[in-house]
Tab-separated table of C-alpha atoms in Angstrom:
chain	number	residue	atom	x	y	z
D	125	MET	CA	56.993	-26.740	-88.068
D	126	ALA	CA	55.298	-27.488	-84.703
D	127	LEU	CA	53.171	-24.703	-83.346
D	128	THR	CA	55.203	-22.935	-80.653
D	129	ALA	CA	55.628	-19.360	-79.470
D	130	LEU	CA	58.815	-19.209	-81.524
D	131	ALA	CA	57.055	-20.491	-84.672
D	132	LEU	CA	54.199	-17.987	-84.286
D	133	CYS	CA	56.614	-15.082	-83.828
D	134	SER	CA	58.718	-16.217	-86.794
D	135	ARG	CA	55.613	-16.339	-89.015
D	136	ALA	CA	54.726	-12.797	-87.938
D	137	LEU	CA	58.262	-11.589	-88.624
D	138	ILE	CA	58.203	-13.104	-92.108
D	139	LYS	CA	54.883	-11.306	-92.786
D	140	ILE	CA	56.589	-7.954	-92.255
D	141	GLY	CA	59.680	-8.890	-94.230
D	142	ALA	CA	61.958	-9.456	-91.238
D	143	GLN	CA	64.153	-12.473	-90.598
D	144	PRO	CA	62.641	-15.349	-88.574
D	145	ILE	CA	64.277	-16.067	-85.248
D	146	ALA	CA	65.881	-19.275	-84.006
D	147	SER	CA	65.530	-18.365	-80.331
D	148	PHE	CA	64.131	-15.571	-78.174
D	149	ASP	CA	67.690	-15.153	-76.856
D	150	ASP	CA	69.555	-14.935	-80.163
D	151	GLY	CA	70.560	-11.299	-79.614
D	152	THR	CA	68.791	-9.828	-82.656
D	153	THR	CA	66.377	-6.919	-82.568
D	154	GLU	CA	63.674	-9.237	-83.929
D	155	ALA	CA	64.187	-11.682	-81.045
D	156	GLU	CA	64.113	-8.896	-78.464
D	157	VAL	CA	60.881	-7.412	-79.872
D	158	ALA	CA	59.230	-10.843	-80.088
D	159	ALA	CA	60.302	-11.886	-76.575
D	160	ASN	CA	58.996	-8.682	-75.054
D	161	LEU	CA	55.697	-8.363	-76.949
D	162	TYR	CA	54.551	-11.937	-77.516
D	163	PRO	CA	53.313	-12.945	-74.009
D	164	ALA	CA	51.113	-9.857	-73.529
D	165	ILE	CA	49.647	-10.011	-77.049
D	166	ARG	CA	48.898	-13.744	-76.728
D	167	ASP	CA	47.185	-13.288	-73.355
D	168	ALA	CA	45.203	-10.260	-74.585
D	169	LEU	CA	43.854	-12.183	-77.593
D	170	LEU	CA	43.027	-15.210	-75.465
D	171	SER	CA	41.144	-12.972	-72.998
D	172	LEU	CA	39.061	-11.216	-75.664
D	173	HIS	CA	36.701	-14.093	-76.446
D	174	PRO	CA	35.486	-17.291	-74.740
D	175	TRP	CA	37.569	-19.500	-77.069
D	176	SER	CA	36.452	-23.128	-76.891
D	177	PHE	CA	40.057	-24.378	-76.758
D	178	ALA	CA	40.941	-22.017	-73.872
D	179	THR	CA	37.798	-22.357	-71.730
D	180	GLY	CA	37.751	-24.627	-68.718
D	181	GLN	CA	35.630	-25.488	-65.708
D	182	GLU	CA	37.088	-26.397	-62.360
D	183	GLY	CA	36.076	-26.726	-58.735
D	184	LEU	CA	38.194	-24.249	-56.783
D	185	PRO	CA	40.050	-25.037	-53.553
D	186	ARG	CA	38.929	-22.883	-50.645
D	187	LEU	CA	41.671	-20.955	-48.850
D	188	ALA	CA	42.022	-21.025	-45.071
D	189	ALA	CA	42.105	-17.227	-44.720
D	190	SER	CA	38.750	-15.453	-44.997
D	191	PRO	CA	38.306	-12.183	-46.919
D	192	VAL	CA	38.485	-8.991	-44.866
D	193	ALA	CA	35.024	-7.756	-45.923
D	194	ASP	CA	31.970	-8.351	-48.140
D	195	PHE	CA	32.321	-12.150	-48.563
D	196	ASN	CA	32.807	-15.187	-46.308
D	197	TYR	CA	35.193	-17.306	-48.388
D	198	ALA	CA	38.226	-16.944	-50.641
D	199	TYR	CA	39.236	-19.443	-53.341
D	200	GLN	CA	42.487	-20.087	-55.197
D	201	LEU	CA	42.302	-19.363	-58.932
D	202	PRO	CA	43.647	-22.055	-61.314
D	203	VAL	CA	47.138	-22.027	-62.830
D	204	GLY	CA	47.131	-20.247	-66.209
D	205	PHE	CA	43.963	-18.316	-65.291
D	206	LEU	CA	43.298	-15.267	-67.472
D	207	ARG	CA	39.642	-14.294	-67.024
D	208	VAL	CA	36.439	-15.426	-65.278
D	209	MET	CA	33.426	-16.178	-67.412
D	210	SER	CA	31.150	-17.247	-64.551
D	211	ALA	CA	31.043	-18.968	-61.175
D	212	GLY	CA	28.502	-21.384	-59.775
D	213	GLY	CA	27.914	-23.866	-56.987
D	214	PRO	CA	28.327	-27.643	-57.096
D	215	ARG	CA	27.772	-28.979	-60.639
D	216	MET	CA	26.714	-25.495	-61.844
D	217	GLY	CA	28.821	-23.211	-63.993
D	218	GLU	CA	27.044	-19.958	-63.185
D	219	GLY	CA	24.774	-18.138	-60.769
D	220	LEU	CA	27.072	-17.060	-57.915
D	221	ARG	CA	27.760	-13.524	-56.758
D	222	TYR	CA	31.550	-13.115	-56.570
D	223	ARG	CA	34.449	-10.708	-56.926
D	224	ILE	CA	38.081	-11.237	-57.963
D	225	LEU	CA	40.433	-9.491	-55.535
D	226	GLU	CA	44.203	-9.899	-55.169
D	227	GLY	CA	44.281	-12.962	-57.417
D	228	ARG	CA	41.580	-14.808	-55.471
D	229	LEU	CA	37.852	-15.353	-55.972
D	230	HIS	CA	35.743	-14.095	-53.056
D	231	THR	CA	32.161	-15.283	-52.556
D	232	ASP	CA	29.696	-16.440	-49.899
D	233	ALA	CA	29.306	-19.919	-51.417
D	234	GLU	CA	30.846	-22.907	-49.638
D	235	THR	CA	31.873	-24.520	-52.941
D	236	VAL	CA	32.673	-22.901	-56.286
D	237	THR	CA	32.744	-24.204	-59.841
D	238	LEU	CA	34.555	-21.699	-62.025
D	239	THR	CA	34.137	-21.316	-65.783
D	240	TYR	CA	37.181	-19.423	-66.995
D	241	ILE	CA	39.607	-18.591	-69.778
D	242	PHE	CA	43.069	-20.105	-69.332
D	243	ARG	CA	46.382	-19.943	-71.180
D	244	PRO	CA	46.723	-23.187	-73.189
D	245	ASP	CA	49.947	-24.438	-74.708
D	246	GLU	CA	50.529	-23.074	-78.206
D	247	SER	CA	50.315	-26.604	-79.623
D	248	ALA	CA	46.592	-26.551	-78.679
D	249	PHE	CA	45.858	-23.418	-80.746
D	250	PRO	CA	43.547	-24.214	-83.666
D	251	ALA	CA	44.563	-22.895	-87.090
D	252	PHE	CA	42.014	-20.052	-87.007
D	253	PHE	CA	43.397	-18.681	-83.728
D	254	ALA	CA	47.031	-19.157	-84.777
D	255	SER	CA	46.303	-17.168	-87.940
D	256	ALA	CA	44.635	-14.340	-85.990
D	257	LEU	CA	47.465	-14.252	-83.445
D	258	THR	CA	50.123	-14.212	-86.179
D	259	ALA	CA	48.364	-11.323	-87.917
D	260	ARG	CA	48.184	-9.367	-84.661
D	261	LEU	CA	51.835	-10.072	-83.874
D	262	ALA	CA	52.855	-8.833	-87.331
D	263	ALA	CA	50.932	-5.601	-86.752
D	264	GLU	CA	52.485	-5.110	-83.316
D	265	PHE	CA	56.021	-5.964	-84.495
D	266	CYS	CA	55.805	-3.662	-87.520
D	267	ILE	CA	56.471	-0.265	-85.909
D	268	PRO	CA	59.407	-1.255	-83.665
D	269	LEU	CA	61.067	-3.180	-86.499
D	270	THR	CA	60.198	-1.189	-89.641
D	271	GLU	CA	59.076	2.214	-88.318
D	272	THR	CA	56.375	2.219	-91.017
D	273	THR	CA	53.108	3.466	-89.525
D	274	THR	CA	51.061	3.207	-92.737
D	275	ARG	CA	52.030	-0.444	-93.122
D	276	ALA	CA	51.275	-1.037	-89.440
D	277	GLN	CA	47.781	0.436	-89.896
D	278	LEU	CA	47.104	-1.927	-92.790
D	279	LEU	CA	48.380	-4.858	-90.734
D	280	PHE	CA	46.114	-3.887	-87.805
D	281	GLN	CA	43.121	-3.843	-90.175
D	282	GLN	CA	44.075	-7.291	-91.460
D	283	ALA	CA	44.521	-8.506	-87.884
D	284	GLU	CA	41.024	-7.292	-86.930
D	285	SER	CA	39.579	-9.113	-89.935
D	286	GLU	CA	41.422	-12.317	-88.952
D	287	LEU	CA	40.185	-11.970	-85.372
D	288	ARG	CA	36.548	-11.586	-86.511
D	289	ALA	CA	36.876	-14.690	-88.684
D	290	ALA	CA	38.471	-16.634	-85.814
D	291	ARG	CA	35.701	-15.620	-83.400
D	292	HIS	CA	33.085	-16.695	-85.920
D	293	ALA	CA	34.784	-20.060	-86.504
D	294	ASP	CA	35.125	-20.680	-82.771
D	295	SER	CA	31.570	-19.580	-81.925
D	296	SER	CA	30.099	-22.037	-84.410
D	297	GLN	CA	31.449	-24.901	-82.257
D	298	ASP	CA	28.920	-24.327	-79.464
D	299	THR	CA	25.164	-24.371	-79.006
D	300	PRO	CA	23.856	-20.800	-79.288
D	301	ARG	CA	22.974	-19.389	-75.891
D	302	ALA	CA	19.283	-18.804	-75.227
D	303	LEU	CA	18.090	-15.423	-74.016
D	304	ARG	CA	17.017	-15.623	-70.384
D	305	ASP	CA	15.282	-13.076	-68.220
D	306	PHE	CA	14.775	-10.726	-71.167
D	307	PRO	CA	11.815	-8.362	-70.517
D	308	LEU	CA	10.400	-8.539	-74.047
D	309	LEU	CA	10.256	-12.332	-73.928
D	310	THR	CA	8.513	-12.219	-70.559
D	311	ALA	CA	5.988	-9.664	-71.818
D	312	ARG	CA	4.965	-11.930	-74.703
D	313	GLY	CA	3.709	-14.478	-72.162
C-alpha cells in the first residue's frame, strides 16, 4: 500500500481494532474521526522536530507593502510552511533578527534565506516517521472511537516511545551541531 494520509489513518485504526477506511468521505465514524484529526496531528508532529525530510531552505520574495512598525521589510512565507528554524542573508541560513507576524516574515534585511519546516507529501515520509505518526494517530483516535481511556493512555506512551526513536533516527542523519558562543568554552581560552 502506498503511503498516503488514508493509509496512515487506516493503519492507526487497525491498531485500535477499528475497521480501516476506504475514503475520508465514506460516512463512517472512523472516517469522520480520521478526517477531522489527521491534518492537525500530522502538522503538530512535523513541527515538533527539525526532521531532515521536512526541512527546507529558500530565498523569500519581498512584499511590496512595508511592515507598520519595528522592521523595514516583509517577506512571503513558502507554501506548506509550518515553522521557522532560522533566517539569514544571502547564502546564509541563520543570523538575522526577524519576527513572524500575520503569516509574513518581518526583518530589516534586504534579502532573506529561510530555513524552515514544511509539510511534505506523505509519500516522502520515512518509515520511522510514518511509524511514529501512526502510533500517535492510534492514541488520538482511541477515545473518540472506543471510549477506553486506559487503552488510550497506553497508546500515548507507545506513541511517545515511537516519537523518541524517530527523532533519534532522524538526528543521526546530520552532522552534530557545534556549541557556539558558550561561556564555558570561551573561559577555557
